[in-house]
Amino acid sequence: MDTGFWGHSPDAPLDLGDLGPFEVQSIASRLIDRTMPALADTLARVGNCSHPVRLVGRSDVVNARTGEIVETFHSADQPLGMLYKPCGNRREDVCPACSRVYARDTFELISTGLHGGKGVPSTVAANPLLFVTLTAPSFGTVHGVREKDRRPQPCHPRSRATVCRHGRSTACWTRNEKDDAVVGAPLCPDCYDVDSAAVWQWFAPELWRRFTIALRRHLAAALGVAASGLKNHLRLEYAKVAEFQARGLVHVHALVRIDGPDGPGSPAPVPAASLADTIRTAADSVRYTAPAVDNDDVDRVLRFGQQIDVREVRGGTPAGQDVTAEQVAAYLAKYSTKSAGVDPARPRPHLTAMTAACRQLAARALTGCPFQCSERAADRHPSLCGDCSATPYALLGHWSSMLGFRGHFSTKSRRYSVTLGALRRARHRFQRLTADARRDGRTLDTRELEARLMAEDAEEATLVVGSWTFEGSGWPRAGDKALADAAASRAREYAQWRKEQRTTHHPAR
């Protein structure tokens, strides 16, 4: 069997897709002026980033003990005459390459909280673990994808089809596919309460905060102790991500771990089997009254949807486990890179309507301001007066591109596992250690390497002192981005091939 990756063959060129005339011309210009090798080297340095940051300047590597300058770096010496840095965007539709790095870091963060390592004790692998999904409520009937035995079924079949008060049918017999633009759109746009959907999205982070408080109170009640003294009996740790659904609202997926009073790794006082009902009860009890947008509006009592899913990952009998820890880590890493689905090139009407609702609600909240703040409510960075900036909906227009969701897409409790910052710092330290070893002509000492990389107070042997100027973002020529995206796609195919090879040769892993 041929064990080589097919994409590395000279007979497998990059798939550039349909290129426009400017892209074709710019790629040809790279070949004519012989800067294609320099571009290829720069692409490798930034990991095929779609929108790199361009910097001009210099930096000096200084020995931290002696103060001696051991190395000087000039951007002018780089292949394309300036320093390119990856954009670091988490969204797959913005930068596939950087989002993959973000997903890998998220997977490592989740996995560390599952199995230990990187400063987290391995005994956490014995603690109860549950996978929780909290959904958004319904604001009207929407088109969906329905399957039975993996066969598409009618969207909304009705034996006795009726019409709504706007004269539209309440039935839909179309067999929708997952990527159909109509999926998530309301059957009747006039019946759909888009304003309430935008308000719910705006306060979704507050609902999650109240859920964590309610869950601790319910756990304390289950143990028969005061909520203020719960930390003396157990610790609640979690990692969660927010995933945009086709209708434009987020679902919250969380991995909840119960530790003992001594923190990560200490034995938990309750089994996972007894926690599922407690979590459902806590989620069902969460309420938040959102204030009216203006005098013509009403207060809204917000809550999570009725579809609250709690699956046992660890802590009961093997037969009772719904999902594996590895599946959960992969799910959360994948969800962390999804975007709102708002594509200006191919706008979906129901998402466009929700974006407009966010802007209109923000403008309504600021109506009557003598400084005309309502006219700036939809700006990317609105300049508001003091009174307007204090209103609850002041920045709703600012977050309209995210359909009103202002929370962090991936968060965790303080002691669940390592942080994304610690992982990035470790990656930077590894690069510095490798560079130091290469410069000194020695082999990198891998003994206790992980402890050195993850140490919070690690003493750096060298310091980097730099002076940099922002030159711009993105590739200078139109065809450069096409090459970066094609190379990133090939890199993902190679990663998938390596995964399949590992599964083939090590099926037990």
Short mmCIF file of C-alpha atoms in Angstrom, two decimals:
data_model
loop_
_atom_site.label_atom_id
_atom_site.label_comp_id
_atom_site.label_asym_id
_atom_site.label_seq_id
_atom_site.Cartn_x
_atom_site.Cartn_y
_atom_site.Cartn_z
CA MET A 1 0.00 0.00 0.00
CA ASP A 2 1.25 3.47 -0.87
CA THR A 3 1.67 5.35 2.43
CA GLY A 4 2.48 8.71 0.84
CA PHE A 5 0.00 11.57 0.86
CA TRP A 6 -1.52 12.04 -2.58
CA GLY A 7 -1.46 15.82 -2.27
CA HIS A 8 2.33 15.90 -2.17
CA SER A 9 2.58 14.45 -5.65
CA PRO A 10 3.68 16.79 -8.47
CA ASP A 11 0.62 15.53 -10.34
CA ALA A 12 -1.69 17.03 -7.67
CA PRO A 13 -1.50 20.84 -8.01
CA LEU A 14 -3.39 23.16 -5.68
CA ASP A 15 -7.06 23.60 -6.49
CA LEU A 16 -7.45 27.36 -6.96
CA GLY A 17 -11.07 27.17 -8.05
CA ASP A 18 -12.51 29.87 -10.29
CA LEU A 19 -10.08 32.79 -10.36
CA GLY A 20 -10.93 36.29 -11.50
CA PRO A 21 -8.80 38.19 -13.99
CA PHE A 22 -7.02 40.23 -11.29
CA GLU A 23 -6.11 37.07 -9.37
CA VAL A 24 -4.78 35.38 -12.49
CA GLN A 25 -2.77 38.47 -13.38
CA SER A 26 -1.26 38.78 -9.88
CA ILE A 27 -0.24 35.11 -9.79
CA ALA A 28 1.36 35.51 -13.20
CA SER A 29 3.20 38.61 -11.94
CA ARG A 30 4.70 36.56 -9.10
CA LEU A 31 6.11 34.15 -11.65
CA ILE A 32 7.39 36.93 -13.89
CA ASP A 33 9.17 38.92 -11.16
CA ARG A 34 10.35 35.67 -9.51
CA THR A 35 8.83 36.42 -6.10
CA MET A 36 6.82 33.20 -5.98
CA PRO A 37 9.45 31.39 -3.82
CA ALA A 38 9.39 34.34 -1.39
CA LEU A 39 5.60 34.15 -1.24
CA ALA A 40 5.70 30.39 -0.65
CA ASP A 41 8.15 30.89 2.22
CA THR A 42 5.95 33.61 3.74
CA LEU A 43 2.85 31.43 3.38
CA ALA A 44 4.61 28.69 5.35
CA ARG A 45 5.67 31.14 8.08
CA VAL A 46 2.10 32.38 8.67
CA GLY A 47 0.51 28.95 8.31
CA ASN A 48 -1.40 29.93 5.13
CA CYS A 49 -3.31 32.70 6.91
CA SER A 50 -5.93 34.40 4.72
CA HIS A 51 -5.53 37.89 6.21
CA PRO A 52 -2.06 38.28 7.74
CA VAL A 53 -0.96 41.44 9.52
CA ARG A 54 1.94 43.28 7.87
CA LEU A 55 4.53 44.92 10.13
CA VAL A 56 7.66 46.96 9.50
CA GLY A 57 10.45 47.42 12.05
CA ARG A 58 13.10 45.52 13.95
CA SER A 59 13.62 43.57 17.16
CA ASP A 60 16.65 42.62 19.22
CA VAL A 61 17.10 39.39 21.17
CA VAL A 62 18.83 40.32 24.42
CA ASN A 63 20.49 37.99 26.92
CA ALA A 64 18.43 38.46 30.11
CA ARG A 65 21.49 37.99 32.36
CA THR A 66 24.20 39.95 30.60
CA GLY A 67 22.21 42.44 28.55
CA GLU A 68 24.12 41.45 25.43
CA ILE A 69 22.32 41.65 22.08
CA VAL A 70 22.61 38.13 20.70
CA GLU A 71 20.45 38.51 17.59
CA THR A 72 18.88 41.30 15.54
CA PHE A 73 15.83 40.89 13.34
CA HIS A 74 14.90 43.31 10.53
CA SER A 75 11.64 43.13 8.63
CA ALA A 76 13.46 44.28 5.50
CA ASP A 77 15.40 41.00 5.50
CA GLN A 78 12.21 38.94 5.20
CA PRO A 79 11.33 37.27 1.87
CA LEU A 80 8.68 39.87 0.96
CA GLY A 81 10.43 42.80 2.63
CA MET A 82 8.22 42.99 5.74
CA LEU A 83 7.07 40.84 8.65
CA TYR A 84 3.83 38.90 8.21
CA LYS A 85 1.95 37.64 11.28
CA PRO A 86 -1.15 35.38 11.31
CA CYS A 87 -4.43 37.20 11.93
CA GLY A 88 -5.50 34.69 14.60
CA ASN A 89 -9.21 34.90 13.72
CA ARG A 90 -11.26 32.05 15.20
CA ARG A 91 -13.99 32.01 12.50
CA GLU A 92 -13.60 29.41 9.80
CA ASP A 93 -15.32 31.50 7.15
CA VAL A 94 -12.88 34.37 7.75
CA CYS A 95 -9.59 32.48 8.00
CA PRO A 96 -9.62 28.68 7.64
CA ALA A 97 -5.96 28.34 8.66
CA CYS A 98 -6.09 30.40 11.87
CA SER A 99 -9.46 28.96 12.86
CA ARG A 100 -7.90 25.50 12.69
CA VAL A 101 -5.20 26.58 15.14
CA TYR A 102 -7.93 27.99 17.40
CA ALA A 103 -9.86 24.72 17.16
CA ARG A 104 -6.76 22.70 18.05
CA ASP A 105 -6.10 24.92 21.07
CA THR A 106 -9.73 24.59 22.14
CA PHE A 107 -9.54 20.82 21.77
CA GLU A 108 -6.38 20.79 23.90
CA LEU A 109 -8.06 22.98 26.52
CA ILE A 110 -11.09 20.69 26.68
CA SER A 111 -9.02 17.50 26.61
CA THR A 112 -6.78 18.70 29.43
CA GLY A 113 -9.83 19.17 31.64
CA LEU A 114 -10.93 15.64 30.72
CA HIS A 115 -7.72 13.70 31.24
CA GLY A 116 -5.30 16.02 33.04
CA GLY A 117 -1.86 17.20 32.03
CA LYS A 118 -0.24 20.62 31.61
CA GLY A 119 -0.54 21.32 35.31
CA VAL A 120 -3.94 19.66 35.76
CA PRO A 121 -3.77 16.46 37.87
CA SER A 122 -4.53 13.23 36.01
CA THR A 123 -7.00 12.25 38.75
CA VAL A 124 -9.62 14.53 37.12
CA ALA A 125 -10.23 11.57 34.79
CA ALA A 126 -12.20 9.90 37.60
CA ASN A 127 -14.53 12.82 38.35
CA PRO A 128 -18.17 13.02 37.15
CA LEU A 129 -18.61 14.68 33.77
CA LEU A 130 -21.75 15.68 31.86
CA PHE A 131 -22.36 17.22 28.43
CA VAL A 132 -25.10 19.86 28.62
CA THR A 133 -26.89 21.61 25.75
CA LEU A 134 -29.08 24.63 26.47
CA THR A 135 -31.21 25.82 23.55
CA ALA A 136 -33.01 29.00 22.60
CA PRO A 137 -36.81 29.12 22.87
CA SER A 138 -39.07 29.24 19.84
CA PHE A 139 -40.05 32.61 18.42
CA GLY A 140 -42.04 31.16 15.53
CA THR A 141 -42.12 28.13 13.25
CA VAL A 142 -39.07 27.86 10.96
CA HIS A 143 -38.07 25.64 8.06
CA GLY A 144 -35.90 22.72 9.12
CA VAL A 145 -34.20 19.51 8.05
CA ARG A 146 -36.03 16.37 9.09
CA GLU A 147 -34.82 12.84 8.53
CA LYS A 148 -36.07 9.33 9.18
CA ASP A 149 -33.72 6.41 8.72
CA ARG A 150 -31.32 8.89 7.07
CA ARG A 151 -33.90 9.80 4.47
CA PRO A 152 -35.10 13.41 4.04
CA GLN A 153 -38.64 14.01 5.21
CA PRO A 154 -41.08 16.89 4.54
CA CYS A 155 -40.24 20.02 6.49
CA HIS A 156 -43.62 20.60 8.18
CA PRO A 157 -46.21 18.05 7.06
CA ARG A 158 -49.76 18.74 8.16
CA SER A 159 -52.72 16.44 7.62
CA ARG A 160 -54.98 19.47 7.72
CA ALA A 161 -53.01 22.41 6.46
CA THR A 162 -54.19 25.77 7.79
CA VAL A 163 -53.09 29.31 7.15
CA CYS A 164 -51.80 31.86 9.64
CA ARG A 165 -53.43 35.24 10.18
CA HIS A 166 -51.29 36.62 7.38
CA GLY A 167 -52.64 34.09 4.89
CA ARG A 168 -49.55 31.85 4.71
CA SER A 169 -49.71 28.08 4.97
CA THR A 170 -48.56 26.44 8.21
CA ALA A 171 -47.40 23.37 6.25
CA CYS A 172 -44.29 22.81 4.15
CA TRP A 173 -43.80 19.62 2.15
CA THR A 174 -40.32 20.45 0.85
CA ARG A 175 -37.57 17.97 1.71
CA ASN A 176 -34.82 20.38 2.71
CA GLU A 177 -31.11 19.66 2.65
CA LYS A 178 -28.74 20.87 5.34
CA ASP A 179 -27.20 23.65 3.22
CA ASP A 180 -30.45 24.96 1.73
CA ALA A 181 -30.80 28.72 2.22
CA VAL A 182 -34.38 28.32 3.44
CA VAL A 183 -33.34 26.26 6.50
CA GLY A 184 -33.87 28.34 9.63
CA ALA A 185 -36.13 30.86 7.89
CA PRO A 186 -39.62 31.36 9.37
CA LEU A 187 -42.62 29.91 7.54
CA CYS A 188 -44.24 33.30 8.00
CA PRO A 189 -41.83 36.24 8.51
CA ASP A 190 -44.68 38.38 9.84
CA CYS A 191 -45.59 35.83 12.54
CA TYR A 192 -41.97 35.39 13.63
CA ASP A 193 -41.08 37.56 16.66
CA VAL A 194 -37.70 38.75 15.41
CA ASP A 195 -37.47 41.56 17.99
CA SER A 196 -37.82 39.13 20.91
CA ALA A 197 -35.30 36.81 19.25
CA ALA A 198 -32.77 39.66 19.07
CA VAL A 199 -33.42 40.62 22.70
CA TRP A 200 -33.02 36.99 23.83
CA GLN A 201 -29.73 36.77 21.96
CA TRP A 202 -28.54 40.01 23.54
CA PHE A 203 -29.13 38.70 27.06
CA ALA A 204 -28.05 35.07 26.42
CA PRO A 205 -24.78 35.61 28.37
CA GLU A 206 -26.83 36.80 31.35
CA LEU A 207 -28.97 33.64 31.17
CA TRP A 208 -25.81 31.51 31.25
CA ARG A 209 -24.48 33.43 34.26
CA ARG A 210 -27.74 32.89 36.11
CA PHE A 211 -27.68 29.21 35.16
CA THR A 212 -24.28 28.69 36.82
CA ILE A 213 -25.59 30.41 39.96
CA ALA A 214 -28.81 28.36 39.95
CA LEU A 215 -26.90 25.12 39.41
CA ARG A 216 -24.70 25.77 42.43
CA ARG A 217 -27.77 26.49 44.54
CA HIS A 218 -29.51 23.31 43.38
CA LEU A 219 -26.37 21.26 44.05
CA ALA A 220 -26.20 22.71 47.55
CA ALA A 221 -29.86 21.83 48.13
CA ALA A 222 -29.25 18.28 46.89
CA LEU A 223 -26.40 17.90 49.40
CA GLY A 224 -28.41 19.54 52.19
CA VAL A 225 -25.90 22.36 52.73
CA ALA A 226 -26.03 26.14 52.45
CA ALA A 227 -25.20 27.56 49.04
CA SER A 228 -22.53 29.77 50.62
CA GLY A 229 -20.76 26.68 51.95
CA LEU A 230 -20.93 24.57 48.77
CA LYS A 231 -17.21 25.08 48.06
CA ASN A 232 -16.46 23.10 51.23
CA HIS A 233 -18.16 20.06 49.67
CA LEU A 234 -17.62 20.28 45.90
CA ARG A 235 -16.41 22.51 43.09
CA LEU A 236 -18.31 23.13 39.86
CA GLU A 237 -16.06 23.45 36.81
CA TYR A 238 -17.11 23.83 33.19
CA ALA A 239 -16.04 24.63 29.64
CA LYS A 240 -18.64 25.91 27.20
CA VAL A 241 -19.00 27.15 23.64
CA ALA A 242 -21.84 28.92 21.84
CA GLU A 243 -22.97 27.55 18.46
CA PHE A 244 -25.05 29.51 15.97
CA GLN A 245 -28.05 27.61 14.64
CA ALA A 246 -29.48 28.01 11.15
CA ARG A 247 -32.25 30.27 12.50
CA GLY A 248 -29.57 32.67 13.83
CA LEU A 249 -29.86 31.92 17.57
CA VAL A 250 -27.15 30.33 19.70
CA HIS A 251 -27.20 27.04 21.55
CA VAL A 252 -24.86 26.66 24.51
CA HIS A 253 -22.88 23.43 24.74
CA ALA A 254 -21.11 22.91 28.06
CA LEU A 255 -18.96 20.24 29.62
CA VAL A 256 -19.72 20.23 33.36
CA ARG A 257 -17.29 18.56 35.76
CA ILE A 258 -17.79 18.05 39.50
CA ASP A 259 -14.64 18.11 41.63
CA GLY A 260 -14.18 17.61 45.33
CA PRO A 261 -13.63 20.49 47.77
CA ASP A 262 -9.86 20.45 47.19
CA GLY A 263 -10.22 21.35 43.52
CA PRO A 264 -9.30 19.49 40.32
CA GLY A 265 -8.58 15.84 40.91
CA SER A 266 -10.09 15.55 44.39
CA PRO A 267 -12.90 12.95 44.69
CA ALA A 268 -16.39 14.26 43.98
CA PRO A 269 -19.08 13.65 46.63
CA VAL A 270 -21.85 12.91 44.08
CA PRO A 271 -22.03 10.55 41.06
CA ALA A 272 -22.85 11.81 37.58
CA ALA A 273 -26.06 9.76 37.46
CA SER A 274 -27.61 11.92 40.19
CA LEU A 275 -26.62 15.21 38.53
CA ALA A 276 -28.62 15.09 35.29
CA ASP A 277 -31.98 15.92 36.90
CA THR A 278 -30.35 18.64 39.00
CA ILE A 279 -28.92 20.30 35.90
CA ARG A 280 -32.26 20.12 34.06
CA THR A 281 -34.11 21.59 37.02
CA ALA A 282 -31.58 24.40 37.40
CA ALA A 283 -31.72 25.28 33.68
CA ASP A 284 -35.54 25.23 33.69
CA SER A 285 -35.64 27.61 36.65
CA VAL A 286 -33.55 30.36 35.06
CA ARG A 287 -35.45 33.56 34.28
CA TYR A 288 -34.41 37.08 33.38
CA THR A 289 -36.72 40.05 32.80
CA ALA A 290 -35.35 42.11 29.92
CA PRO A 291 -36.39 45.77 30.18
CA ALA A 292 -38.49 47.39 27.47
CA VAL A 293 -36.54 48.98 24.63
CA ASP A 294 -38.65 52.14 24.71
CA ASN A 295 -42.04 53.38 25.86
CA ASP A 296 -43.78 51.52 23.05
CA ASP A 297 -42.19 48.22 24.04
CA VAL A 298 -42.85 45.75 26.87
CA ASP A 299 -40.69 43.86 29.32
CA ARG A 300 -39.80 40.33 28.25
CA VAL A 301 -39.29 37.35 30.56
CA LEU A 302 -36.43 35.37 29.01
CA ARG A 303 -35.54 31.73 29.59
CA PHE A 304 -33.86 28.80 27.88
CA GLY A 305 -35.77 26.62 25.45
CA GLN A 306 -37.58 23.47 26.51
CA GLN A 307 -35.08 21.20 24.75
CA ILE A 308 -32.50 20.85 27.52
CA ASP A 309 -30.18 17.95 26.78
CA VAL A 310 -27.96 16.39 29.47
CA ARG A 311 -25.74 13.45 28.55
CA GLU A 312 -23.49 11.51 30.85
CA VAL A 313 -19.88 11.40 29.69
CA ARG A 314 -18.26 9.88 32.74
CA GLY A 315 -19.18 8.90 36.25
CA GLY A 316 -21.66 6.04 35.81
CA THR A 317 -21.68 2.58 34.34
CA PRO A 318 -20.13 2.26 30.86
CA ALA A 319 -23.49 1.20 29.45
CA GLY A 320 -25.05 4.41 30.69
CA GLN A 321 -22.61 6.71 28.93
CA ASP A 322 -24.18 8.63 26.04
CA VAL A 323 -21.02 10.12 24.49
CA THR A 324 -17.29 9.66 24.92
CA ALA A 325 -14.93 12.29 26.25
CA GLU A 326 -13.08 12.46 22.92
CA GLN A 327 -16.34 13.07 21.04
CA VAL A 328 -17.25 15.93 23.35
CA ALA A 329 -13.84 17.58 22.96
CA ALA A 330 -14.12 17.32 19.17
CA TYR A 331 -17.69 18.71 19.22
CA LEU A 332 -16.75 21.75 21.28
CA ALA A 333 -13.63 22.46 19.22
CA LYS A 334 -15.70 22.36 16.03
CA TYR A 335 -18.44 24.59 17.41
CA SER A 336 -15.91 27.19 18.56
CA THR A 337 -15.01 28.15 14.98
CA LYS A 338 -18.54 28.58 13.61
CA SER A 339 -19.75 32.05 12.74
CA ALA A 340 -23.15 33.71 12.67
CA GLY A 341 -23.66 32.63 9.07
CA VAL A 342 -24.15 36.20 7.83
CA ASP A 343 -22.50 36.23 4.41
CA PRO A 344 -22.80 39.64 2.66
CA ALA A 345 -22.20 37.95 -0.70
CA ARG A 346 -25.08 35.49 -0.18
CA PRO A 347 -27.40 37.04 2.41
CA ARG A 348 -30.14 34.87 3.89
CA PRO A 349 -33.29 36.96 4.34
CA HIS A 350 -34.08 35.77 7.87
CA LEU A 351 -30.55 36.54 9.09
CA THR A 352 -30.62 39.90 7.34
CA ALA A 353 -33.92 40.63 9.10
CA MET A 354 -32.39 39.80 12.48
CA THR A 355 -29.40 42.03 11.76
CA ALA A 356 -31.78 44.87 10.88
CA ALA A 357 -33.80 44.21 14.05
CA CYS A 358 -30.68 44.63 16.20
CA ARG A 359 -29.95 48.00 14.61
CA GLN A 360 -33.55 49.18 14.83
CA LEU A 361 -33.87 48.19 18.49
CA ALA A 362 -30.65 50.03 19.33
CA ALA A 363 -31.89 53.14 17.51
CA ARG A 364 -35.24 52.94 19.33
CA ALA A 365 -33.49 52.68 22.69
CA LEU A 366 -31.61 55.92 21.97
CA THR A 367 -34.54 57.86 20.47
CA GLY A 368 -35.04 61.26 22.06
CA CYS A 369 -31.37 61.89 22.78
CA PRO A 370 -30.59 65.61 22.20
CA PHE A 371 -27.21 64.61 20.77
CA GLN A 372 -28.84 62.38 18.10
CA CYS A 373 -27.14 59.20 19.32
CA SER A 374 -29.84 57.10 17.65
CA GLU A 375 -28.41 58.00 14.25
CA ARG A 376 -25.06 56.47 15.26
CA ALA A 377 -26.51 53.37 16.96
CA ALA A 378 -25.68 51.09 14.02
CA ASP A 379 -22.07 52.29 13.65
CA ARG A 380 -19.30 49.76 14.09
CA HIS A 381 -17.94 51.84 16.97
CA PRO A 382 -20.74 54.24 17.94
CA SER A 383 -19.81 57.46 19.73
CA LEU A 384 -22.55 57.87 22.35
CA CYS A 385 -23.21 60.38 25.08
CA GLY A 386 -23.01 59.37 28.72
CA ASP A 387 -26.73 58.81 29.25
CA CYS A 388 -27.17 56.75 26.07
CA SER A 389 -24.11 54.58 26.70
CA ALA A 390 -25.66 53.53 30.03
CA THR A 391 -28.84 52.11 28.44
CA PRO A 392 -29.00 48.27 28.25
CA TYR A 393 -29.37 48.24 24.47
CA ALA A 394 -26.79 50.92 23.63
CA LEU A 395 -24.38 48.58 21.84
CA LEU A 396 -26.92 46.19 20.33
CA GLY A 397 -26.38 47.80 16.92
CA HIS A 398 -22.62 47.40 17.34
CA TRP A 399 -23.13 43.63 17.64
CA SER A 400 -25.65 43.37 14.81
CA SER A 401 -23.13 41.55 12.59
CA MET A 402 -23.15 38.78 15.23
CA LEU A 403 -26.97 38.84 15.36
CA GLY A 404 -26.89 40.46 18.78
CA PHE A 405 -24.72 37.86 20.52
CA ARG A 406 -22.12 39.72 22.56
CA GLY A 407 -20.73 36.90 24.68
CA HIS A 408 -17.50 34.98 24.33
CA PHE A 409 -17.87 31.96 22.08
CA SER A 410 -15.71 29.75 24.28
CA THR A 411 -15.30 30.23 28.02
CA LYS A 412 -14.39 28.10 30.99
CA SER A 413 -14.39 28.28 34.76
CA ARG A 414 -11.16 29.32 36.39
CA ARG A 415 -9.90 25.86 37.42
CA TYR A 416 -11.31 23.66 34.68
CA SER A 417 -7.99 23.39 32.82
CA VAL A 418 -5.31 25.52 31.19
CA THR A 419 -6.13 28.72 29.35
CA LEU A 420 -5.80 29.52 25.66
CA GLY A 421 -3.29 32.18 26.65
CA ALA A 422 -1.12 29.60 28.42
CA LEU A 423 -1.17 27.36 25.33
CA ARG A 424 -0.17 30.26 23.07
CA ARG A 425 2.55 31.28 25.51
CA ALA A 426 3.87 27.71 25.54
CA ARG A 427 3.94 27.66 21.75
CA HIS A 428 5.89 30.93 21.72
CA ARG A 429 8.34 29.60 24.31
CA PHE A 430 8.90 26.47 22.27
CA GLN A 431 9.73 28.59 19.25
CA ARG A 432 12.17 30.64 21.32
CA LEU A 433 13.81 27.54 22.82
CA THR A 434 14.14 26.00 19.36
CA ALA A 435 15.64 29.21 17.98
CA ASP A 436 18.08 29.47 20.90
CA ALA A 437 19.18 25.86 20.44
CA ARG A 438 19.63 26.35 16.69
CA ARG A 439 21.61 29.55 17.20
CA ASP A 440 23.89 27.92 19.80
CA GLY A 441 24.37 24.79 17.67
CA ARG A 442 22.98 22.38 20.27
CA THR A 443 20.14 19.89 20.55
CA LEU A 444 17.01 21.03 22.35
CA ASP A 445 16.77 19.40 25.77
CA THR A 446 13.35 17.72 25.87
CA ARG A 447 13.58 16.60 29.49
CA GLU A 448 10.69 18.10 31.45
CA LEU A 449 9.93 20.20 28.37
CA GLU A 450 6.19 20.43 29.06
CA ALA A 451 6.78 21.73 32.60
CA ARG A 452 9.13 24.41 31.25
CA LEU A 453 6.68 25.47 28.56
CA MET A 454 3.65 25.65 30.87
CA ALA A 455 5.35 27.29 33.87
CA GLU A 456 3.61 30.55 34.77
CA ASP A 457 6.73 32.17 36.23
CA ALA A 458 9.28 30.68 33.87
CA GLU A 459 12.49 32.68 33.72
CA GLU A 460 13.25 33.52 30.12
CA ALA A 461 16.88 33.20 29.06
CA THR A 462 16.39 35.93 26.47
CA LEU A 463 14.23 38.99 26.04
CA VAL A 464 12.88 40.39 22.78
CA VAL A 465 12.89 44.17 22.47
CA GLY A 466 11.18 45.43 19.32
CA SER A 467 9.95 48.51 17.55
CA TRP A 468 7.22 47.83 15.01
CA THR A 469 4.85 49.83 12.80
CA PHE A 470 1.56 48.54 11.45
CA GLU A 471 1.74 48.52 7.66
CA GLY A 472 -1.62 46.95 6.84
CA SER A 473 -3.55 43.67 6.79
CA GLY A 474 -4.13 41.12 4.07
CA TRP A 475 -1.99 40.00 1.17
CA PRO A 476 -0.63 42.71 -1.15
CA ARG A 477 -1.79 40.99 -4.35
CA ALA A 478 -5.18 39.49 -5.15
CA GLY A 479 -3.81 36.08 -6.14
CA ASP A 480 -1.83 35.72 -2.90
CA LYS A 481 -5.00 35.10 -0.88
CA ALA A 482 -6.22 32.52 -3.41
CA LEU A 483 -2.93 30.65 -3.04
CA ALA A 484 -3.11 30.91 0.77
CA ASP A 485 -6.66 29.52 0.87
CA ALA A 486 -5.76 26.69 -1.52
CA ALA A 487 -2.67 25.80 0.53
CA ALA A 488 -4.73 25.87 3.75
CA SER A 489 -7.27 23.53 2.14
CA ARG A 490 -4.49 21.11 1.15
CA ALA A 491 -3.08 21.30 4.69
CA ARG A 492 -6.49 20.31 6.10
CA GLU A 493 -6.66 17.39 3.68
CA TYR A 494 -3.21 16.30 4.81
CA ALA A 495 -4.24 16.50 8.47
CA GLN A 496 -7.32 14.40 7.72
CA TRP A 497 -5.15 11.87 5.85
CA ARG A 498 -2.76 11.59 8.82
CA LYS A 499 -5.72 11.05 11.14
CA GLU A 500 -6.97 8.22 8.92
CA GLN A 501 -3.49 6.70 8.85
CA ARG A 502 -3.26 6.72 12.64
CA THR A 503 -6.71 5.14 12.88
CA THR A 504 -5.71 2.44 10.39
CA HIS A 505 -2.41 1.55 12.03
CA HIS A 506 -3.53 2.08 15.66
CA PRO A 507 -7.28 1.24 15.72
CA ALA A 508 -7.33 0.82 19.50
CA ARG A 509 -6.36 4.41 20.14
#
